[in-house]
Coordinates of N, CA and C and ligand atoms in Angstrom, one line a residue:
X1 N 9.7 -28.8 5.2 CA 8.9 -27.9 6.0 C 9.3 -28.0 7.5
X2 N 10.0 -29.5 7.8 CA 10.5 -29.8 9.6 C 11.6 -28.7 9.5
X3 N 12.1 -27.7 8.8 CA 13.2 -27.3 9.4 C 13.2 -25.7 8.9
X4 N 11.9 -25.6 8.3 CA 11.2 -24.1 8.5 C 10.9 -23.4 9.9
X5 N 11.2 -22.4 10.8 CA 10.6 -21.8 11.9 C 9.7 -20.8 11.7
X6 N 8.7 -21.5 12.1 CA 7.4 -20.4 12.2 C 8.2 -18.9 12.5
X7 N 7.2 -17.9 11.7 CA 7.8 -16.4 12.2 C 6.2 -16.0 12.7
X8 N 6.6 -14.9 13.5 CA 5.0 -14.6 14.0 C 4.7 -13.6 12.7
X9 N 3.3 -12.5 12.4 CA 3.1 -12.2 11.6 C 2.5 -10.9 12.5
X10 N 1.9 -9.8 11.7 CA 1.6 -8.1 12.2 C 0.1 -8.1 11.1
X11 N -1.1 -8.1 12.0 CA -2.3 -8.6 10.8 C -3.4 -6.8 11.4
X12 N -4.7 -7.0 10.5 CA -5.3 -6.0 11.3 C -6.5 -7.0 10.9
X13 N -7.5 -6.9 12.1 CA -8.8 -7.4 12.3 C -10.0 -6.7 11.2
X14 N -10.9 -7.4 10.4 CA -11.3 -6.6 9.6 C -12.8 -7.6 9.5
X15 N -14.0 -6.8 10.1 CA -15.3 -8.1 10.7 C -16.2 -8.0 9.0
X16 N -16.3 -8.9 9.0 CA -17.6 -9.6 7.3 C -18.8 -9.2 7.6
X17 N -19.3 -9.1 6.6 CA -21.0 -9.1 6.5 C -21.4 -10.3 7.1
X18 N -20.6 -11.5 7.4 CA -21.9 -12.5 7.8 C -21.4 -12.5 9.2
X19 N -20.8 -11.9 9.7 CA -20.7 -12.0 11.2 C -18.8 -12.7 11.2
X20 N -18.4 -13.1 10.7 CA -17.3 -14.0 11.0 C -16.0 -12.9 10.7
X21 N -14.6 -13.0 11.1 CA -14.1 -12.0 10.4 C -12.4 -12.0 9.8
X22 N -12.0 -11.4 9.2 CA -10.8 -11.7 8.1 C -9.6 -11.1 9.1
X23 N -8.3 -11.7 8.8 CA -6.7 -10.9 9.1 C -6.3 -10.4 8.4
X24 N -6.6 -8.9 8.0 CA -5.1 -8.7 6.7 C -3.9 -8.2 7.2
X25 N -3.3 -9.5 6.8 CA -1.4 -9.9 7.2 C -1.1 -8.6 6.6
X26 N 0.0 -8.0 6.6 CA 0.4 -6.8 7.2 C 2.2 -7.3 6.2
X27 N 1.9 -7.1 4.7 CA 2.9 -8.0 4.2 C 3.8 -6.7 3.5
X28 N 5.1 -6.7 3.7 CA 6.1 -5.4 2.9 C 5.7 -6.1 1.3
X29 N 5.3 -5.3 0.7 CA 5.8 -5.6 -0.6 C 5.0 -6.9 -1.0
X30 N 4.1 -7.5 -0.8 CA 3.2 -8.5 -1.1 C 4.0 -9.7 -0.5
X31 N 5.1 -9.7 0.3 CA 6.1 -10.9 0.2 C 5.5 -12.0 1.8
X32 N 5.4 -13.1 1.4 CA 5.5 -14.0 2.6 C 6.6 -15.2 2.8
X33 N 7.3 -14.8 3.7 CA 8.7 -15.7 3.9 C 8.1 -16.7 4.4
X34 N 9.0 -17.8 4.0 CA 8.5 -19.7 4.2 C 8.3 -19.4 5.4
X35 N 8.8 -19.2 6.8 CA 8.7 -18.8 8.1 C 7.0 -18.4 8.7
X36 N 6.5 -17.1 8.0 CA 5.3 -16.7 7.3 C 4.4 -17.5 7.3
X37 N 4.7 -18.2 5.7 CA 3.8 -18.9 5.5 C 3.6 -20.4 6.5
X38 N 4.5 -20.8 7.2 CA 4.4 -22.0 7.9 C 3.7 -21.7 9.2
X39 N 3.3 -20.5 9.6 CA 2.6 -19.7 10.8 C 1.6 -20.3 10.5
X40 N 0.8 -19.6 9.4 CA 0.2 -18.8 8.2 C -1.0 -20.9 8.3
X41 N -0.3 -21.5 7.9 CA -1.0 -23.2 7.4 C -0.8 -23.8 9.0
X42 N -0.1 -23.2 9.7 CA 0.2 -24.5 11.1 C -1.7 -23.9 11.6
X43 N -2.0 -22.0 11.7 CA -3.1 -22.0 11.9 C -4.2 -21.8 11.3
X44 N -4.0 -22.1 10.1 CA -5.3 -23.1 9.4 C -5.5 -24.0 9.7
X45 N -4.8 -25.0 9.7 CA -4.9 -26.1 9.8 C -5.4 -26.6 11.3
X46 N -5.0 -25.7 12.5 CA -4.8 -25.7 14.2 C -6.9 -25.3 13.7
X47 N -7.4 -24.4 12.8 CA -8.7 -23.7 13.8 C -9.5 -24.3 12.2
X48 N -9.4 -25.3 11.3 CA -10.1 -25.6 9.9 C -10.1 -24.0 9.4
X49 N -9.4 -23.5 9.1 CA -9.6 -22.1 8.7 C -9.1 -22.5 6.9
X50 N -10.3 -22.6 5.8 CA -9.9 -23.0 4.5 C -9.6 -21.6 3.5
X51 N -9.4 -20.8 3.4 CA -9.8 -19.3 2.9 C -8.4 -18.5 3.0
X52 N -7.4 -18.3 2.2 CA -6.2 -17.2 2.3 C -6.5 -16.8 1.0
X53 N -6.4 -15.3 0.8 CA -7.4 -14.6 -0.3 C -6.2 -13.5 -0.3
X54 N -5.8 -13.3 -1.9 CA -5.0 -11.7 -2.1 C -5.8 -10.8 -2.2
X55 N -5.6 -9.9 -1.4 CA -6.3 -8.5 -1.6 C -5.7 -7.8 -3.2
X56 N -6.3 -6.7 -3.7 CA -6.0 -5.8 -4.7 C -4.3 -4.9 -4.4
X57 N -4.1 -5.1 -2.8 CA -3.2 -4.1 -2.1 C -2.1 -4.9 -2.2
X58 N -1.8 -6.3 -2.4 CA -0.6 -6.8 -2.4 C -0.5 -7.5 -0.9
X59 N -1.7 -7.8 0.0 CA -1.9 -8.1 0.9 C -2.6 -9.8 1.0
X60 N -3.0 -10.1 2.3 CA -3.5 -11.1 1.9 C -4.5 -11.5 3.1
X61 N -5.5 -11.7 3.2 CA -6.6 -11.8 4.2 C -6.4 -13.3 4.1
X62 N -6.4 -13.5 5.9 CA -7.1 -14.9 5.5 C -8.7 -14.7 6.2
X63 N -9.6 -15.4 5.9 CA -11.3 -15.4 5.9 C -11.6 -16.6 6.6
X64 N -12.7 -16.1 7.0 CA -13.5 -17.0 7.5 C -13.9 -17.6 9.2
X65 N -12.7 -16.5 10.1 CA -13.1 -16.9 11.3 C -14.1 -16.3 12.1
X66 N -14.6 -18.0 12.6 CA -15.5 -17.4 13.3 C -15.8 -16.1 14.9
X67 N -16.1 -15.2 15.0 CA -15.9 -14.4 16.0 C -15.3 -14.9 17.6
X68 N -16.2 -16.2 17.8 CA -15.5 -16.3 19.2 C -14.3 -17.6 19.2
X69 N -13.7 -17.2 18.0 CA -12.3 -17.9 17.4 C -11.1 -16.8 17.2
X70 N -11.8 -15.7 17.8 CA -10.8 -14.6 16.9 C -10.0 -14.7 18.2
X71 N -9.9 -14.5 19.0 CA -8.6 -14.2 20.1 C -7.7 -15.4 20.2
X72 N -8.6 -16.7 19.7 CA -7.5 -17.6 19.6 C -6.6 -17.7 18.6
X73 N -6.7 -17.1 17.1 CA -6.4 -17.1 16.6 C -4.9 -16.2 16.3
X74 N -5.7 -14.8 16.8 CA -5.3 -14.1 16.8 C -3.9 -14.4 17.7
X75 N -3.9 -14.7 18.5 CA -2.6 -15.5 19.6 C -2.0 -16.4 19.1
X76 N -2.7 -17.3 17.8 CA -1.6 -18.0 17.4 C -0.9 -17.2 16.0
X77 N -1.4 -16.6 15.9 CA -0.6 -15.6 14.5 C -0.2 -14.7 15.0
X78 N 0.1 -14.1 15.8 CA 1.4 -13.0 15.8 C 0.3 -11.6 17.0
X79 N 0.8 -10.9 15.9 CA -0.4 -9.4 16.6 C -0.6 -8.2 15.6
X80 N -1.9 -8.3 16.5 CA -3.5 -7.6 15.8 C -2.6 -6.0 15.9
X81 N -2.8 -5.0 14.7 CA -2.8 -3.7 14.8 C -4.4 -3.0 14.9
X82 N -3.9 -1.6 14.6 CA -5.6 -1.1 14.9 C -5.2 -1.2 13.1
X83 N -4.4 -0.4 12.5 CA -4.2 0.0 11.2 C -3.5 -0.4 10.6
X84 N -3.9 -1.1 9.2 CA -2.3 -1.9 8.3 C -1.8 -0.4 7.6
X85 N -0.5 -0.4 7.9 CA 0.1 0.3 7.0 C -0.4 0.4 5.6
X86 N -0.6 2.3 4.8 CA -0.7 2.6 3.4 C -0.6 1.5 2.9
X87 N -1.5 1.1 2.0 CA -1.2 0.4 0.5 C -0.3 0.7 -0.5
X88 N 0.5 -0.4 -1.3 CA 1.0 0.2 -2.0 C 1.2 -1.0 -3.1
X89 N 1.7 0.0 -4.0 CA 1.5 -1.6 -5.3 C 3.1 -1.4 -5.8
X90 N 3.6 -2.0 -5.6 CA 4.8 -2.4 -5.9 C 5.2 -3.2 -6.8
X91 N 5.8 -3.0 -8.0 CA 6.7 -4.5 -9.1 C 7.7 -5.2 -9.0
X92 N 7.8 -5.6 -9.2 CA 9.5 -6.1 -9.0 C 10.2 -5.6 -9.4
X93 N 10.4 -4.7 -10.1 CA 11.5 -3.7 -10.5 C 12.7 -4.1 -10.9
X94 N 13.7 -3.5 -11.4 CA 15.0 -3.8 -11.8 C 15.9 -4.5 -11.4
X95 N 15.7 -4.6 -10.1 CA 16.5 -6.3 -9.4 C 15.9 -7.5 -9.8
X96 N 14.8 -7.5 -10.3 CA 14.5 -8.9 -10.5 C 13.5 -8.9 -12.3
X97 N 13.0 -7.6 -13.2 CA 12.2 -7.7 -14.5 C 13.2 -7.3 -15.0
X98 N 13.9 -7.6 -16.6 CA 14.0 -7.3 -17.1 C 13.8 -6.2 -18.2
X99 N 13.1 -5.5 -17.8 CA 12.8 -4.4 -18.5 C 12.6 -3.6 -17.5
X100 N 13.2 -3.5 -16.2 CA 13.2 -2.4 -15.1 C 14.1 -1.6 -15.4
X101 N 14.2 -0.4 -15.1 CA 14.9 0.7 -15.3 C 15.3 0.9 -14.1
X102 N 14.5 1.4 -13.4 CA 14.9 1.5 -11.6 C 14.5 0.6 -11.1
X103 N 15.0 0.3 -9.7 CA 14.9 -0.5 -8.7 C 13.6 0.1 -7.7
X104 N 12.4 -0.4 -7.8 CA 11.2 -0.2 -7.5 C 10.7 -0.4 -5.8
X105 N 11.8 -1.2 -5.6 CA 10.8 -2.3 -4.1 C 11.7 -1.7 -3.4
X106 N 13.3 -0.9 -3.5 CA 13.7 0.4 -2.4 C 13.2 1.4 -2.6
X107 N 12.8 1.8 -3.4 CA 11.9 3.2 -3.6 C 10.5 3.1 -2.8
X108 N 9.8 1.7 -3.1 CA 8.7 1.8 -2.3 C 8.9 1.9 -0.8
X109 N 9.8 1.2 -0.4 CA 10.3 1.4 1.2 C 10.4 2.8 1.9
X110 N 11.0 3.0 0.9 CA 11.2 5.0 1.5 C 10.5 5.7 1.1
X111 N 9.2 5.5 -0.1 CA 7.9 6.0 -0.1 C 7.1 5.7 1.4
X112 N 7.1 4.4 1.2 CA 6.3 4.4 2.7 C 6.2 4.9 3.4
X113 N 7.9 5.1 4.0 CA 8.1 6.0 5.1 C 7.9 7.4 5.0
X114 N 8.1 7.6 3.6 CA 7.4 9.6 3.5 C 6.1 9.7 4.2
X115 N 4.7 8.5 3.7 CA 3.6 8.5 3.7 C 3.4 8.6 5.1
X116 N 4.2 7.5 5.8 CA 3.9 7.2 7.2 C 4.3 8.3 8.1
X117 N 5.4 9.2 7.7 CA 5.8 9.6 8.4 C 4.6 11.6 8.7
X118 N 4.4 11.5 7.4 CA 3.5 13.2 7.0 C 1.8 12.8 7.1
X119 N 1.4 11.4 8.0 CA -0.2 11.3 8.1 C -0.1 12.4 9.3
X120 N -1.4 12.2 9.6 CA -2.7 11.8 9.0 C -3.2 12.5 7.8
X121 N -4.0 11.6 7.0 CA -4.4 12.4 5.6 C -6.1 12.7 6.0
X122 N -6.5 13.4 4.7 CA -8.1 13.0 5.2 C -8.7 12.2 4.2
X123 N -8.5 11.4 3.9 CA -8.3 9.8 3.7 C -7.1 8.8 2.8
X124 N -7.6 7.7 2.6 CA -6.6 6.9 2.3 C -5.4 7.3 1.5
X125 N -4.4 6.9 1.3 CA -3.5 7.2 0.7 C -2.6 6.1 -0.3
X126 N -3.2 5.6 -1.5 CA -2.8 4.4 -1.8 C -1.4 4.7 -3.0
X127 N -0.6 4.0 -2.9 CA 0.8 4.2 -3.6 C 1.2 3.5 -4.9
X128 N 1.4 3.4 -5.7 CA 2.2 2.6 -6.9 C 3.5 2.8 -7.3
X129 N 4.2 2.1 -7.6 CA 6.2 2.2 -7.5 C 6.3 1.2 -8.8
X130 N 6.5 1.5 -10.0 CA 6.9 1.1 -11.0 C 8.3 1.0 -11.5
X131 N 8.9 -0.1 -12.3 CA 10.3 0.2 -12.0 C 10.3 0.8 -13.5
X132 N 9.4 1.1 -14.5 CA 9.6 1.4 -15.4 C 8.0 1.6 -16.6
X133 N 7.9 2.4 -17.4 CA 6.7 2.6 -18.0 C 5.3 2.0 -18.4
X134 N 6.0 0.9 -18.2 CA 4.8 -0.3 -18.3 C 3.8 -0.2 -17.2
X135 N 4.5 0.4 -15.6 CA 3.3 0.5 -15.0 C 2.6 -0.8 -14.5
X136 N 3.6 -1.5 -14.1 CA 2.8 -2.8 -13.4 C 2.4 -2.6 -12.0
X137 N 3.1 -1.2 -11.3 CA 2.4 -0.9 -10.3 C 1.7 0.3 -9.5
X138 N 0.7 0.5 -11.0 CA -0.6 1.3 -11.1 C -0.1 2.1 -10.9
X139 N 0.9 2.8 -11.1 CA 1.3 4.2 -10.6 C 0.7 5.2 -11.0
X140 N 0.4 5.1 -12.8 CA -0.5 6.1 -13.4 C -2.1 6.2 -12.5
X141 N -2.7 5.5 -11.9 CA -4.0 6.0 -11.2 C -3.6 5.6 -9.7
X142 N -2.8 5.8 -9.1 CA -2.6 6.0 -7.8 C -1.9 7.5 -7.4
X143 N -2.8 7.5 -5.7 CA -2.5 8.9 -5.0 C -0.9 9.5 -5.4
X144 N 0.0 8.8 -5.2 CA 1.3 9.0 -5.4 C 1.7 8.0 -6.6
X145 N 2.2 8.3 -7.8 CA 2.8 7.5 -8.3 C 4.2 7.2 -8.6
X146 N 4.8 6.7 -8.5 CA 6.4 6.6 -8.7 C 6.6 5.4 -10.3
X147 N 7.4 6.5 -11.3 CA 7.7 5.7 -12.6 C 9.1 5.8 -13.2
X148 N 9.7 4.6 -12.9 CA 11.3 4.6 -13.0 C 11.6 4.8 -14.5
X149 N 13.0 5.4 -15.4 CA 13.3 5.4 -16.4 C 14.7 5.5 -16.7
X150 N 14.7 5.8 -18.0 CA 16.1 5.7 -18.0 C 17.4 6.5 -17.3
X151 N 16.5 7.9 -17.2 CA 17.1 8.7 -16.1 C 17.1 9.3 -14.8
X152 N 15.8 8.2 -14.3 CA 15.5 8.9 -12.8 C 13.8 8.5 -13.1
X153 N 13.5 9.1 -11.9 CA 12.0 9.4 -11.5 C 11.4 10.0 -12.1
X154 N 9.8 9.5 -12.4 CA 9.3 10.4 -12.8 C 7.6 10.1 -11.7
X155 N 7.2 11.7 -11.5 CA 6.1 11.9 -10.0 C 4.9 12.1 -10.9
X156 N 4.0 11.1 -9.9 CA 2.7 12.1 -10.4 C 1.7 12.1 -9.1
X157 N 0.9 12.6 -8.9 CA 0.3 13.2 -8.3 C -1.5 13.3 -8.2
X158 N -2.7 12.6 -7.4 CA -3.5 12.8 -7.9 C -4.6 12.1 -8.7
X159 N -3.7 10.4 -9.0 CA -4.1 9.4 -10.2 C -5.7 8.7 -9.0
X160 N -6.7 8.0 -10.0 CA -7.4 7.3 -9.3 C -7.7 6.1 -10.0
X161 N -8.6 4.9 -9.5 CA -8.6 4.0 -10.3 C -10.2 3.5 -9.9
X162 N -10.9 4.4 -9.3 CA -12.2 4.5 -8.9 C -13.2 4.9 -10.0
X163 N -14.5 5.5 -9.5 CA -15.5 5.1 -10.4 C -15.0 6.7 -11.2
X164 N -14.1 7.6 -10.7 CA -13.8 8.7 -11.0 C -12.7 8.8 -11.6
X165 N -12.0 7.6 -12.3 CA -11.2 7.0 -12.6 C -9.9 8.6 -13.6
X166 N -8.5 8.9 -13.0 CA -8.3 9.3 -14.1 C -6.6 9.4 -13.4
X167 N -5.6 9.6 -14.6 CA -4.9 9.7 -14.4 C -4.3 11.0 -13.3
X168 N -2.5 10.3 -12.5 CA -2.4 11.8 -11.6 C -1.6 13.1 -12.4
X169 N -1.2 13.8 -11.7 CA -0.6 15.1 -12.6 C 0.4 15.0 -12.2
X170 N 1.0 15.0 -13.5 CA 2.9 14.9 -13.4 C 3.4 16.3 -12.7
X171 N 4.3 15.7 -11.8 CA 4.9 16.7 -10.7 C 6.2 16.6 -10.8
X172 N 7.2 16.2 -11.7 CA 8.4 16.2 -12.5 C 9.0 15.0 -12.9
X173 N 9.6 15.1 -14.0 CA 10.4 13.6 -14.3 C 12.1 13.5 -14.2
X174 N 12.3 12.3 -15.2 CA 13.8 12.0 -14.5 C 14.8 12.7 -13.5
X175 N 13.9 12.1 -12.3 CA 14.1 12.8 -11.2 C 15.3 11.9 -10.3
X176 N 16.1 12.2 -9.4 CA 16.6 11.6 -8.4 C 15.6 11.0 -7.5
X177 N 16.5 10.2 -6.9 CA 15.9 9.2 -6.0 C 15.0 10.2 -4.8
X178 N 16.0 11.1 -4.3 CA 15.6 12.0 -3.1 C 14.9 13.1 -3.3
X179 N 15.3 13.3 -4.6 CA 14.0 14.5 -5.6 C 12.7 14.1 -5.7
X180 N 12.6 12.9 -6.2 CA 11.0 12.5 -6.1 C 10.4 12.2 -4.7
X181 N 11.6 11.6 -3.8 CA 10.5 11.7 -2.6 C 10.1 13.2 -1.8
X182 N 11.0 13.7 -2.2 CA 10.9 15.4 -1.6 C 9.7 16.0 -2.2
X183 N 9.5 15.6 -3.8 CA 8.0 16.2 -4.0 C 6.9 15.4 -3.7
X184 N 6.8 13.9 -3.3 CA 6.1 13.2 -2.9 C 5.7 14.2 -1.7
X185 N 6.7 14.2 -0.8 CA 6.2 14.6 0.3 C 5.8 16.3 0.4
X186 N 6.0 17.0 -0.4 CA 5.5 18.3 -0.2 C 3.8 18.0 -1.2
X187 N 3.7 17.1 -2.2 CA 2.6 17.0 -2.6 C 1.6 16.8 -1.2
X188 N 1.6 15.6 -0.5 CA 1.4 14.7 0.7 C 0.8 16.0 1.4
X189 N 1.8 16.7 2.0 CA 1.6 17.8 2.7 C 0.3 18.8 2.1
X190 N 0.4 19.3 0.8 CA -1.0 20.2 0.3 C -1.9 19.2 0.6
X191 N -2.0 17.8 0.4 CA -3.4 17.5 0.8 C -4.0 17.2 1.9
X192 N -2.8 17.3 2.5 CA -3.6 17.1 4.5 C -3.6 18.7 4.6
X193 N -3.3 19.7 4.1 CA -4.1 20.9 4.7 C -4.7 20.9 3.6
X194 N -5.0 20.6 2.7 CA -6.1 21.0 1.3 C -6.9 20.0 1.2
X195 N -7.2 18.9 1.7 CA -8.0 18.1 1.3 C -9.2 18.1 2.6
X196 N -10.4 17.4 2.1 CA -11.3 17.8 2.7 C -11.8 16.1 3.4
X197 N -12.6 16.1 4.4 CA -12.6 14.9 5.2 C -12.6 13.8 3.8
X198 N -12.1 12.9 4.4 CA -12.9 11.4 2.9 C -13.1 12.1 1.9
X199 N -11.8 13.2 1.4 CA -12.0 13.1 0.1 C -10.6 13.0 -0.7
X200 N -10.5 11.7 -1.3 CA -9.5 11.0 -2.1 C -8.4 12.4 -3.4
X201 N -7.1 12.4 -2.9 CA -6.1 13.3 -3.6 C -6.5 13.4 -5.1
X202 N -7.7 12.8 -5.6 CA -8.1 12.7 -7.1 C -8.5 13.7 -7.3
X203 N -9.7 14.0 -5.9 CA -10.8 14.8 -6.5 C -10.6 16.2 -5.9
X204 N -9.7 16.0 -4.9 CA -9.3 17.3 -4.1 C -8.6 18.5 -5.7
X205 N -7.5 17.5 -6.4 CA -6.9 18.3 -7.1 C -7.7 19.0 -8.5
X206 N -9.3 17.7 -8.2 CA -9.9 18.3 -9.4 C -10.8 19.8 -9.0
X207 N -11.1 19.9 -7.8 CA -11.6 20.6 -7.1 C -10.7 22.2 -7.2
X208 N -9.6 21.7 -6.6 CA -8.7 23.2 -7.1 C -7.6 23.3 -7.8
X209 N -7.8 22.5 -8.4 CA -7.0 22.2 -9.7 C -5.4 22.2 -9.9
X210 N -4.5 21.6 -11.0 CA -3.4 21.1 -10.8 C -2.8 22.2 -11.2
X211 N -2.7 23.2 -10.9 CA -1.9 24.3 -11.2 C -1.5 25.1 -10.0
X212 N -2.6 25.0 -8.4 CA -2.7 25.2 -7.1 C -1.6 23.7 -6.5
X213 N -1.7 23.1 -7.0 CA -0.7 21.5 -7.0 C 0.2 21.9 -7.0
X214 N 0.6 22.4 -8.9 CA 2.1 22.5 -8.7 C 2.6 23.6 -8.4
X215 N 2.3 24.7 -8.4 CA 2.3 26.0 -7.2 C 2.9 25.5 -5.9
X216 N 2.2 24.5 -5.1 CA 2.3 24.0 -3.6 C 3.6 23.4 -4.0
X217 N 4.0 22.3 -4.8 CA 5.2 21.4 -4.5 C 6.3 22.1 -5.3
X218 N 6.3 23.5 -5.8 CA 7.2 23.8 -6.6 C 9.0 23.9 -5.7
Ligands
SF4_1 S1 6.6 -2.0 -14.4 FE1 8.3 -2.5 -15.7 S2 10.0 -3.1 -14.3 FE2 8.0 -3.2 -13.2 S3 7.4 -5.4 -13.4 FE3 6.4 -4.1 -15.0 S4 7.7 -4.4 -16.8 FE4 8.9 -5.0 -15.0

């Protein structure tokens, strides 16, 4: 660990019900480099902070600080955003499972940047990048799903995993790399002028249904 160097870290401030409040580290791809994590324990350890918790997003809160601890902490971990970057659920894909078809964790990178680049939505926008049908990263009920195969991409569109729970609408398959993000992002596009405040790309498409969908990204 003496010849690990702390890295600083990119967190967003997020206050608890009991008054005290959480960082969510701001992690590409759920990943924390030894560097990271040696930040990560020098300031636990610096403020008794006992609580690093995985979010559902591939993220990682740490919990428990008390409020008039937050600027110090916050100064020894890196820096506070207002907004963590889209969610996204990512697998390890074909560089590293054997049963990956595509390479999952470069596809999620350049999904990102579709996402980031065509906000604001009118609301969240959560992602899944699968390297192959199994779907280890939720792609069947997420906003965008990306599902690698033997010949390319396959899009969907629409998925949710809420109490309205249903799969998204396929928007084409064995697709190229630049083909699926091209309909990512014209999908993206109908719901920031089609979607209505806080309302999640599930219910928007159930509202006017997937045939106005694939009309828009055709
Ligand atoms: S979705 Fe497929 S490629 Fe990705 S981790 Fe699961 S089994 Fe492996």
């Amino acid at each position: 660990m003496n010849n690990i160097v702390s890295e600083p870290l990119e967190f967003m401030p997020v206050e608890r019900k009991n008054g005290t409040y959480a960082l969510r580290l701001c992690l590409k791809q759920g990943e924390l480099t030894a560097g990271m994590m040696k930040n990560v324990l020098d300031t636990m350890s610096r403020f008794g902070l006992t609580s690093l918790r995985a979010t559902t997003g591939q993220r990682m809160n740490l919990e428990g600080i008390p409020k008039e601890k937050l600027n110090e902490v916050v100064e020894s971990l890196g820096t506070a955003v207002e907004k963590a970057p889209p969610a996204m659920s990512v697998c390890s894909g074909a560089g590293l499972c054997k049963y990956g078809m595509q390479e999952s964790r470069g596809m999620s990178d350049k999904l990102l940047a579709v996402v980031m680049q065509n906000g604001p939505y009118p609301f969240k926008v959560k992602s899944g990048v699968s390297g192959c049908k199994i779907a280890c990263g939720l792609s069947f009920v997420r906003d965008i799903g990306m599902i690698g195969g033997p010949k390319g991409w396959d899009v969907n569109f629409g998925g949710a995993a809420t109490k309205n729970a249903g799969l998204g609408v396929s928007l084409g398959k064995n697709l190229s790399e630049d083909e699926a993000l091209e309909l990512a992002a014209k999908a993206l596009t109908f719901y920031k002028e089609n979607g209505r405040k806080r309302e999640r790309t599930s219910n928007m498409v159930r509202r006017l249904g997937a045939e106005a969908l694939l009309e828009a990204v055709k």
